[in-house]
Tab-separated table of C-alpha atoms and ligand atoms in Angstrom:
chain	number	residue	atom	x	y	z
O	280	MET	CA	-35.016	11.964	-1.490
O	281	GLY	CA	-36.766	8.814	-2.633
O	282	ALA	CA	-39.193	6.345	-1.131
O	283	LEU	CA	-36.565	4.130	0.521
O	284	THR	CA	-34.887	7.141	2.152
O	285	ASP	CA	-38.261	8.417	3.376
O	286	GLU	CA	-38.750	5.061	5.116
O	287	ILE	CA	-35.725	5.941	7.266
O	288	PHE	CA	-36.129	9.686	7.860
O	289	ALA	CA	-39.907	10.081	7.628
O	290	PRO	CA	-41.365	6.629	8.380
O	291	GLU	CA	-45.126	6.126	8.483
O	292	ARG	CA	-44.854	4.700	11.974
O	293	PRO	CA	-42.371	6.991	13.792
O	294	GLY	CA	-39.322	5.114	15.043
O	295	TYR	CA	-39.970	1.985	12.983
O	296	PHE	CA	-38.113	0.704	9.928
O	297	GLY	CA	-40.391	-2.002	8.568
O	298	SER	CA	-41.067	-4.087	11.663
O	299	PHE	CA	-37.793	-3.136	13.425
O	300	GLY	CA	-36.846	-0.314	15.780
O	301	GLY	CA	-39.184	1.244	18.350
O	302	ALA	CA	-38.421	2.599	21.796
O	303	PHE	CA	-38.873	0.059	24.578
O	304	VAL	CA	-37.660	2.131	27.523
O	305	PRO	CA	-38.621	2.656	31.172
O	306	GLU	CA	-41.204	5.418	31.610
O	307	ILE	CA	-38.638	7.649	33.318
O	308	LEU	CA	-36.628	8.033	30.080
O	309	ARG	CA	-39.682	8.892	27.957
O	310	SER	CA	-39.519	12.658	28.462
O	311	THR	CA	-35.837	12.972	27.595
O	312	LEU	CA	-36.250	10.882	24.417
O	313	ASP	CA	-39.190	13.097	23.453
O	314	GLU	CA	-37.044	16.192	24.036
O	315	LEU	CA	-34.322	14.683	21.830
O	316	ILE	CA	-36.820	13.906	19.050
O	317	GLU	CA	-38.032	17.492	19.167
O	318	VAL	CA	-34.549	19.040	19.061
O	319	PHE	CA	-33.427	16.705	16.274
O	320	ASP	CA	-36.545	17.422	14.184
O	321	GLU	CA	-36.030	21.157	14.664
O	322	ALA	CA	-32.366	20.913	13.730
O	323	ARG	CA	-32.885	18.978	10.528
O	324	ALA	CA	-35.698	21.307	9.482
O	325	ASP	CA	-33.324	24.249	10.001
O	326	GLU	CA	-31.527	24.973	6.724
O	327	SER	CA	-28.433	26.242	8.516
O	328	PHE	CA	-27.898	23.047	10.535
O	329	TRP	CA	-26.407	20.673	7.922
O	330	PRO	CA	-24.003	23.397	6.631
O	331	GLU	CA	-22.954	24.033	10.251
O	332	PHE	CA	-22.244	20.315	10.636
O	333	LEU	CA	-20.291	20.258	7.356
O	334	GLN	CA	-18.236	23.237	8.490
O	335	VAL	CA	-17.311	21.495	11.764
O	336	MET	CA	-16.347	18.317	9.919
O	337	GLN	CA	-14.290	20.176	7.320
O	338	SER	CA	-12.315	22.218	9.805
O	339	TYR	CA	-11.898	19.547	12.498
O	340	SER	CA	-12.104	16.145	10.834
O	341	CYS	CA	-10.567	16.430	7.334
O	342	ARG	CA	-13.844	16.144	5.428
O	343	PRO	CA	-14.563	15.434	2.683
O	344	THR	CA	-12.438	12.323	3.087
O	345	PRO	CA	-11.062	11.132	-0.269
O	346	ILE	CA	-11.771	8.030	-2.279
O	347	THR	CA	-8.622	6.113	-3.180
O	348	TYR	CA	-8.322	3.823	-6.203
O	349	LEU	CA	-6.345	0.730	-5.168
O	350	GLU	CA	-4.429	0.164	-8.366
O	351	ASN	CA	-1.936	-2.373	-7.032
O	352	LEU	CA	-4.507	-4.389	-5.140
O	353	THR	CA	-6.802	-4.398	-8.177
O	354	ARG	CA	-3.950	-5.858	-10.247
O	355	GLU	CA	-3.194	-8.415	-7.532
O	356	ILE	CA	-6.841	-9.559	-7.266
O	357	GLY	CA	-7.438	-9.526	-11.027
O	358	GLY	CA	-11.145	-8.667	-11.177
O	359	ALA	CA	-13.264	-5.556	-10.538
O	360	GLN	CA	-11.637	-2.125	-10.001
O	361	ILE	CA	-11.313	-1.543	-6.237
O	362	PHE	CA	-11.943	1.833	-4.572
O	363	ILE	CA	-11.999	2.654	-0.861
O	364	LYS	CA	-13.648	5.520	1.026
O	365	ARG	CA	-11.122	6.941	3.469
O	366	GLU	CA	-13.016	7.278	6.772
O	367	ASP	CA	-9.717	6.281	8.394
O	368	LEU	CA	-8.547	9.878	7.848
O	369	ASN	CA	-11.115	11.344	10.264
O	370	GLN	CA	-10.247	12.933	13.623
O	371	THR	CA	-9.655	10.004	16.070
O	372	GLY	CA	-9.156	7.707	13.092
O	373	ALA	CA	-12.644	6.448	12.253
O	374	HIS	CA	-16.129	7.355	11.078
O	375	LYS	CA	-17.237	7.621	14.735
O	376	ALA	CA	-16.284	11.314	14.612
O	377	ASN	CA	-19.197	12.026	12.214
O	378	ASN	CA	-21.721	10.853	14.778
O	379	VAL	CA	-20.231	12.335	17.947
O	380	MET	CA	-19.586	15.771	16.454
O	381	GLY	CA	-23.155	15.831	15.106
O	382	GLN	CA	-24.590	14.868	18.487
O	383	GLY	CA	-22.346	17.508	20.068
O	384	LEU	CA	-24.130	20.136	17.976
O	385	LEU	CA	-27.485	18.792	19.224
O	386	VAL	CA	-26.207	19.025	22.828
O	387	LYS	CA	-25.362	22.691	22.261
O	388	ARG	CA	-28.883	23.274	20.901
O	389	MET	CA	-30.385	21.632	23.995
O	390	GLY	CA	-28.162	23.751	26.236
O	391	LYS	CA	-26.943	20.714	28.192
O	392	ARG	CA	-23.475	20.754	29.765
O	393	ARG	CA	-22.595	17.082	30.175
O	394	VAL	CA	-22.379	13.980	27.964
O	395	ILE	CA	-22.233	10.330	28.918
O	396	ALA	CA	-21.542	7.310	26.744
O	397	GLU	CA	-20.869	3.615	27.010
O	398	THR	CA	-18.032	1.940	25.187
O	399	GLY	CA	-16.843	-1.620	24.629
O	400	ALA	CA	-13.509	-1.475	22.887
O	401	GLY	CA	-13.092	2.171	23.878
O	402	GLN	CA	-13.151	3.728	20.399
O	403	HIS	CA	-16.516	5.424	20.896
O	404	GLY	CA	-15.352	6.530	24.346
O	405	VAL	CA	-12.301	8.234	22.855
O	406	ALA	CA	-14.420	9.877	20.136
O	407	THR	CA	-16.948	11.149	22.701
O	408	ALA	CA	-14.222	12.430	25.054
O	409	THR	CA	-12.679	14.260	22.085
O	410	MET	CA	-15.971	15.900	21.168
O	411	ALA	CA	-16.581	16.868	24.828
O	412	ALA	CA	-13.146	18.497	25.065
O	413	ARG	CA	-13.718	20.457	21.860
O	414	PHE	CA	-17.235	21.599	22.837
O	415	GLY	CA	-16.418	22.263	26.499
O	416	LEU	CA	-18.684	19.585	27.991
O	417	ASP	CA	-18.208	17.393	31.062
O	418	CYS	CA	-17.859	13.772	30.057
O	419	THR	CA	-18.333	10.420	31.794
O	420	ILE	CA	-17.651	7.158	29.969
O	421	TYR	CA	-19.020	3.834	31.225
O	422	MET	CA	-16.972	0.779	30.420
O	423	GLY	CA	-17.090	-2.812	31.686
O	424	ALA	CA	-14.272	-3.458	34.180
O	425	VAL	CA	-13.045	-6.344	32.018
O	426	ASP	CA	-12.898	-4.033	28.989
O	427	VAL	CA	-11.061	-1.349	30.998
O	428	GLU	CA	-8.353	-3.925	31.667
O	429	ARG	CA	-8.254	-5.133	28.046
O	430	GLN	CA	-8.249	-1.670	26.459
O	431	ARG	CA	-5.840	0.366	28.571
O	432	PRO	CA	-4.541	2.536	25.678
O	433	ASN	CA	-8.063	3.857	24.950
O	434	VAL	CA	-8.763	4.381	28.676
O	435	PHE	CA	-5.495	6.308	28.906
O	436	TRP	CA	-6.554	8.655	26.097
O	437	MET	CA	-10.089	9.177	27.434
O	438	GLU	CA	-8.628	10.253	30.777
O	439	GLN	CA	-6.021	12.496	29.153
O	440	LEU	CA	-8.836	14.131	27.162
O	441	GLY	CA	-10.523	15.009	30.454
O	442	ALA	CA	-13.198	12.325	30.701
O	443	THR	CA	-14.065	10.334	33.817
O	444	VAL	CA	-13.973	6.620	33.030
O	445	VAL	CA	-16.221	4.477	35.244
O	446	ALA	CA	-15.310	0.778	35.362
O	447	VAL	CA	-18.580	-1.186	35.711
O	448	GLU	CA	-18.205	-4.281	37.879
O	449	ASP	CA	-21.764	-5.666	37.471
O	450	GLY	CA	-22.602	-8.844	35.560
O	451	ALA	CA	-19.934	-9.953	33.109
O	452	ALA	CA	-18.385	-6.448	33.406
O	453	THR	CA	-18.467	-5.874	29.635
O	454	LEU	CA	-20.394	-3.695	27.158
O	455	LYS	CA	-23.933	-4.845	28.044
O	456	ASP	CA	-23.359	-3.979	31.722
O	457	ALA	CA	-21.835	-0.617	30.785
O	458	ILE	CA	-24.990	0.181	28.765
O	459	ASN	CA	-27.205	-0.583	31.774
O	460	GLU	CA	-25.103	1.626	34.061
O	461	CYS	CA	-25.094	4.436	31.517
O	462	LEU	CA	-28.917	4.304	31.260
O	463	ARG	CA	-29.120	4.405	35.072
O	464	ASP	CA	-26.975	7.575	35.110
O	465	TRP	CA	-29.175	9.133	32.417
O	466	ALA	CA	-32.393	8.447	34.297
O	467	TYR	CA	-31.102	10.685	37.124
O	468	SER	CA	-29.121	13.240	35.132
O	469	MET	CA	-31.140	13.840	31.945
O	470	GLU	CA	-31.949	17.407	32.992
O	471	ASP	CA	-28.431	18.543	32.050
O	472	THR	CA	-26.941	15.409	30.434
O	473	HIS	CA	-27.076	13.907	26.934
O	474	TYR	CA	-26.440	10.219	26.249
O	475	ALA	CA	-24.268	10.113	23.105
O	476	LEU	CA	-25.108	6.668	21.753
O	477	GLY	CA	-22.358	5.344	19.501
O	478	THR	CA	-24.032	3.422	16.689
O	479	ALA	CA	-27.277	3.235	14.695
O	480	CYS	CA	-28.939	1.102	17.403
O	481	GLY	CA	-30.923	1.617	20.593
O	482	PRO	CA	-34.341	3.210	21.091
O	483	HIS	CA	-35.834	5.800	18.727
O	484	PRO	CA	-34.608	8.430	17.844
O	485	PHE	CA	-30.987	7.183	18.102
O	486	PRO	CA	-30.856	5.003	14.951
O	487	GLN	CA	-32.308	7.888	12.949
O	488	ILE	CA	-29.967	10.505	14.438
O	489	VAL	CA	-26.843	8.400	13.911
O	490	ALA	CA	-27.912	7.537	10.329
O	491	TYR	CA	-28.569	11.222	9.644
O	492	PHE	CA	-25.000	12.250	10.514
O	493	GLN	CA	-23.249	9.148	9.120
O	494	ARG	CA	-24.957	9.572	5.756
O	495	ILE	CA	-22.260	12.158	5.056
O	496	ILE	CA	-20.105	9.129	4.068
O	497	GLY	CA	-22.555	8.014	1.391
O	498	LEU	CA	-23.421	11.491	0.095
O	499	GLU	CA	-19.737	12.322	-0.435
O	500	SER	CA	-18.975	8.887	-1.906
O	501	ARG	CA	-21.703	9.053	-4.523
O	502	GLU	CA	-20.592	12.486	-5.692
O	503	GLN	CA	-16.917	11.451	-5.702
O	504	MET	CA	-17.531	8.254	-7.693
O	505	LEU	CA	-19.561	10.212	-10.241
O	506	ALA	CA	-16.643	12.654	-10.603
O	507	CYS	CA	-13.972	9.944	-10.883
O	508	PRO	CA	-14.199	7.176	-12.179
O	509	ALA	CA	-17.329	8.968	-13.447
O	510	ARG	CA	-19.686	6.085	-12.725
O	511	LEU	CA	-21.530	4.545	-9.810
O	512	PRO	CA	-19.948	1.456	-8.267
O	513	ASP	CA	-21.558	-1.908	-9.063
O	514	ARG	CA	-21.305	-2.941	-5.441
O	515	VAL	CA	-20.535	-1.145	-2.173
O	516	TYR	CA	-19.236	-2.909	0.928
O	517	ALA	CA	-19.085	-2.009	4.603
O	518	CYS	CA	-18.385	-3.929	7.792
O	519	VAL	CA	-21.345	-4.258	10.144
O	520	GLY	CA	-20.973	-3.985	13.913
O	521	GLY	CA	-23.799	-1.891	15.301
O	522	GLY	CA	-24.194	-0.769	11.701
O	523	SER	CA	-23.447	2.962	11.663
O	524	ASN	CA	-20.725	3.089	8.992
O	525	ALA	CA	-22.682	0.678	6.766
O	526	THR	CA	-25.909	2.662	7.168
O	527	GLY	CA	-24.047	5.898	6.434
O	528	LEU	CA	-22.390	4.599	3.268
O	529	PHE	CA	-25.468	2.762	1.978
O	530	LEU	CA	-27.744	5.802	2.385
O	531	GLY	CA	-25.776	7.463	-0.422
O	532	PHE	CA	-26.704	4.688	-2.870
O	533	LEU	CA	-30.054	3.574	-1.487
O	534	GLU	CA	-32.054	5.036	-4.369
O	535	ASP	CA	-29.730	3.616	-7.055
O	536	PRO	CA	-31.176	0.129	-7.659
O	537	GLU	CA	-28.232	-0.774	-9.911
O	538	VAL	CA	-25.858	-0.443	-6.944
O	539	GLU	CA	-25.807	-3.540	-4.784
O	540	LEU	CA	-25.338	-2.929	-1.031
O	541	VAL	CA	-23.332	-5.604	0.776
O	542	GLY	CA	-22.867	-5.685	4.571
O	543	ILE	CA	-20.076	-7.840	5.995
O	544	GLU	CA	-20.424	-9.184	9.541
O	545	ALA	CA	-17.771	-10.716	11.768
O	546	GLY	CA	-17.528	-14.414	10.878
O	547	GLY	CA	-15.008	-15.070	13.686
O	548	LEU	CA	-13.841	-18.685	13.551
O	549	GLY	CA	-16.574	-19.483	10.983
O	550	LEU	CA	-20.376	-19.432	11.216
O	551	SER	CA	-20.567	-23.164	11.961
O	552	SER	CA	-18.201	-22.771	14.953
O	553	GLY	CA	-20.668	-20.675	16.955
O	554	GLN	CA	-17.690	-18.339	17.636
O	555	HIS	CA	-18.684	-15.264	15.618
O	556	ALA	CA	-20.801	-12.091	15.729
O	557	ALA	CA	-23.092	-12.665	12.706
O	558	ARG	CA	-26.720	-11.750	13.287
O	559	LEU	CA	-28.014	-11.282	9.743
O	560	ALA	CA	-25.589	-13.353	7.633
O	561	GLY	CA	-26.398	-17.027	7.331
O	562	GLY	CA	-29.657	-16.588	9.258
O	563	MET	CA	-27.710	-16.580	12.531
O	564	GLY	CA	-29.771	-14.047	14.499
O	565	VAL	CA	-33.299	-14.150	15.877
O	566	PRO	CA	-35.672	-11.137	15.933
O	567	GLY	CA	-36.333	-9.882	19.429
O	568	VAL	CA	-36.550	-6.877	21.725
O	569	ALA	CA	-33.607	-5.924	23.951
O	570	GLN	CA	-31.697	-2.797	25.000
O	571	GLY	CA	-34.656	-0.619	24.052
O	572	TYR	CA	-35.355	-1.684	20.455
O	573	LYS	CA	-36.384	-4.503	18.145
O	574	THR	CA	-33.905	-6.105	15.764
O	575	TYR	CA	-32.084	-9.367	15.068
O	576	PHE	CA	-30.069	-10.413	18.126
O	577	PHE	CA	-27.398	-13.045	18.503
O	578	GLN	CA	-29.452	-15.230	20.837
O	579	ASN	CA	-30.547	-18.833	21.147
O	580	ASP	CA	-34.105	-20.170	20.715
O	581	GLU	CA	-34.929	-19.396	24.362
O	582	GLY	CA	-33.974	-15.744	23.848
O	583	GLN	CA	-30.763	-16.110	25.841
O	584	MET	CA	-28.094	-13.751	24.462
O	585	GLN	CA	-25.062	-15.671	23.151
O	586	HIS	CA	-21.401	-14.781	23.510
O	587	THR	CA	-20.006	-13.081	20.417
O	588	HIS	CA	-16.478	-13.514	19.136
O	589	SER	CA	-14.467	-11.469	16.655
O	590	VAL	CA	-10.821	-10.588	16.073
O	591	SER	CA	-12.037	-6.959	16.010
O	592	ALA	CA	-13.444	-5.515	19.213
O	593	GLY	CA	-15.665	-3.036	17.341
O	594	LEU	CA	-17.835	-5.675	15.626
O	595	ASP	CA	-18.363	-7.711	18.750
O	596	TYR	CA	-21.985	-6.785	19.516
O	597	ILE	CA	-25.172	-8.865	19.988
O	598	GLY	CA	-27.587	-6.477	18.210
O	599	VAL	CA	-27.561	-4.717	14.856
O	600	SER	CA	-29.106	-1.533	13.533
O	601	PRO	CA	-32.881	-1.871	12.987
O	602	ILE	CA	-32.330	0.047	9.732
O	603	LEU	CA	-30.017	-2.674	8.433
O	604	ALA	CA	-32.360	-5.391	9.740
O	605	HIS	CA	-35.069	-3.777	7.616
O	606	TRP	CA	-32.925	-3.502	4.453
O	607	HIS	CA	-31.776	-7.086	4.980
O	608	GLU	CA	-35.331	-8.342	5.332
O	609	CYS	CA	-36.755	-6.397	2.372
O	610	GLY	CA	-33.832	-7.490	0.180
O	611	ARG	CA	-32.214	-4.074	-0.424
O	612	MET	CA	-29.025	-5.209	1.338
O	613	ARG	CA	-27.209	-8.532	1.036
O	614	THR	CA	-25.373	-9.671	4.164
O	615	GLU	CA	-22.262	-11.863	4.206
O	616	SER	CA	-19.503	-12.556	6.717
O	617	ALA	CA	-15.698	-12.701	6.758
O	618	THR	CA	-13.682	-14.869	9.138
O	619	ASP	CA	-10.862	-13.670	11.414
O	620	ALA	CA	-8.333	-15.426	9.158
O	621	GLU	CA	-9.684	-13.799	5.967
O	622	VAL	CA	-9.587	-10.400	7.689
O	623	ILE	CA	-5.959	-10.758	8.771
O	624	ASP	CA	-4.976	-11.805	5.226
O	625	ALA	CA	-6.845	-8.826	3.745
O	626	LEU	CA	-5.145	-6.415	6.164
O	627	LYS	CA	-1.675	-7.783	5.338
O	628	LEU	CA	-2.394	-7.474	1.617
O	629	LEU	CA	-3.654	-3.882	1.991
O	630	MET	CA	-0.555	-2.863	3.953
O	631	ARG	CA	1.929	-4.488	1.562
O	632	THR	CA	0.323	-3.474	-1.742
O	633	GLU	CA	-1.057	-0.019	-0.900
O	634	GLY	CA	0.704	1.228	2.245
O	635	ILE	CA	-2.587	1.629	4.100
O	636	ILE	CA	-3.088	0.278	7.619
O	637	GLY	CA	-6.804	-0.432	7.947
O	638	ALA	CA	-8.665	-1.147	11.180
O	639	LEU	CA	-9.516	-4.810	11.787
O	640	GLU	CA	-13.213	-3.849	11.693
O	641	SER	CA	-12.873	-2.203	8.278
O	642	CYS	CA	-10.869	-5.139	6.940
O	643	HIS	CA	-14.036	-7.251	7.229
O	644	GLY	CA	-15.580	-5.082	4.508
O	645	LEU	CA	-12.312	-5.320	2.614
O	646	ALA	CA	-12.103	-9.129	2.899
O	647	GLY	CA	-15.699	-9.541	1.695
O	648	GLY	CA	-15.124	-7.050	-1.117
O	649	LEU	CA	-11.888	-8.692	-2.301
O	650	ARG	CA	-13.469	-12.160	-2.265
O	651	GLU	CA	-16.202	-10.969	-4.623
O	652	ALA	CA	-14.096	-8.540	-6.728
O	653	ALA	CA	-11.965	-11.527	-7.769
O	654	THR	CA	-15.010	-13.065	-9.466
O	655	MET	CA	-16.086	-9.835	-11.241
O	656	ASP	CA	-15.045	-8.245	-14.579
O	657	PRO	CA	-12.428	-5.492	-14.983
O	658	GLU	CA	-15.185	-3.202	-16.324
O	659	GLN	CA	-16.945	-3.421	-12.954
O	660	THR	CA	-16.144	-1.364	-9.850
O	661	VAL	CA	-16.500	-1.947	-6.124
O	662	LEU	CA	-16.376	0.670	-3.353
O	663	ILE	CA	-15.355	-0.472	0.122
O	664	ASN	CA	-15.648	1.668	3.243
O	665	MET	CA	-12.348	1.917	5.113
O	666	SER	CA	-14.203	2.855	8.307
O	667	GLY	CA	-11.061	3.380	10.381
O	668	ARG	CA	-7.309	3.132	10.621
O	669	GLY	CA	-5.451	0.369	12.395
O	670	ASP	CA	-2.203	1.925	13.589
O	671	LYS	CA	-3.921	3.282	16.706
O	672	ASP	CA	-4.852	-0.331	17.593
O	673	ILE	CA	-1.263	-1.559	17.521
O	674	PHE	CA	-1.709	-3.750	20.627
O	675	THR	CA	-4.724	-5.554	19.147
O	676	ILE	CA	-3.310	-5.894	15.641
O	677	ALA	CA	0.146	-7.028	16.766
O	678	ASP	CA	-1.699	-9.650	18.807
O	679	ALA	CA	-3.858	-10.712	15.848
O	680	LEU	CA	-0.782	-10.972	13.611
O	681	ASP	CA	1.027	-12.887	16.401
O	682	ASP	CA	4.185	-10.807	15.934
O	683	ALA	CA	7.151	-12.291	17.829
O	684	LYS	CA	9.283	-9.114	17.840
O	685	TRP	CA	6.410	-7.098	19.307
O	686	LYS	CA	6.037	-9.631	22.129
O	687	GLU	CA	9.758	-9.380	22.829
O	688	PHE	CA	9.465	-5.569	22.925
O	689	LEU	CA	6.649	-5.797	25.496
O	690	ARG	CA	8.681	-8.228	27.605
O	691	GLN	CA	11.630	-5.815	27.655
O	692	LYS	CA	9.350	-2.900	28.590
O	693	VAL	CA	7.989	-4.913	31.519
O	694	ASP	CA	11.498	-5.840	32.680
O	695	LYS	CA	12.420	-2.153	32.830
O	696	LEU	CA	9.515	-1.278	35.157
U	899	PLP	C1	-16.685	1.117	15.946
U	899	PLP	C2	-16.161	0.756	14.616
U	899	PLP	C3	-16.911	-0.048	13.711
U	899	PLP	C4	-18.227	-0.669	14.058
U	899	PLP	O1	-19.270	0.214	14.235
U	899	PLP	P1	-20.474	0.406	13.196
U	899	PLP	O2	-21.477	1.114	13.988
U	899	PLP	O3	-20.920	-0.958	12.739
U	899	PLP	O4	-19.951	1.201	12.070
U	899	PLP	C5	-16.386	-0.271	12.456
U	899	PLP	N1	-15.191	0.217	12.090
U	899	PLP	C6	-14.431	0.962	12.931
U	899	PLP	C7	-13.104	1.465	12.469
U	899	PLP	C8	-14.898	1.263	14.213
U	899	PLP	O5	-14.138	2.000	15.045
């Protein structure tokens, strides 16, 4: 490990990454966060823990996921050689499995029998329900009532997997309200319940725990790139929602100063439109404390949280990992954005040239990577994280592509009811 990695896993001020992070929580949650810190510290000091995690991921989630050279797309773009890391091949179709399975192992160590989680688009809910089924845990998922209506396919799967889905009617009935309700549950249930937070955000120790498990993406990637094409990439790209897949990939290359780390946020209809979810790119966010931690939030000058917009539900979040906020501020990571239109074009190109259906979230990293690869030399290489697959999101993607035959299919289905 090097100095930059130590800043994340052994910071001088526990829970802080530069000036970001912390744990701003009601007193009642203090003891359970302390218990979690203790169990996590014990686990990572235990030499058998990481191999146990690797074994679970190999046998249940297809790890190590491959790196694929995109030969056709490279020819089409006419610049740097393009490689992607295939997190789309994980169990439940995204990198989220790395985090939930890891936290599941911590739950077993704590001897708890129930997990709760909040979810916006439902992807983290499905991943958590999957982990709970596999590990024999009770599972409750909190979801805004509006999101429950918008994301029926994911709600369907969570319920089939044995989870109880609670539709939260408070406030705007979306993610933020689901988080509040989930914290309320935890305050009363922490004796036997673990809160499986879904991204590298929230109060300490969550960003550290999520980064610890997601770094499997970066560790594998570095080794794989050194094996073939037998060199480190010049630049690595990842989409940034809460920041867990980006943090995980970047940790593998953090101590290689010649590798540039580029995070791509959701540019929505364009940064000047106000309809986006950029917090770091273009200086759009403002530092502040909310939801238990300090980072850049998408808020106005009065501290009022703004409405985010993105074609991809998974990047639609007001905060961002305090780890990424730190790397952004100290200059280790560059942050850009990709618009909805660029993302849809990148997805279409990926499908047609390579036969790979990427998630809309991941295609932000792809769009940013392709834009820059076009301006680079053929001797250079870029590595882009394909954080998830898109075929499971057929309703969302068919909508984004505005497919007329799909709409007709839905109409006929409805007529048959
Ligand atoms: C949830 C999700 C994301 C966004 O989460 P991060 O924590 O920013 O990684 C990105 N890609 C996919 C496929 C997702 O499901």
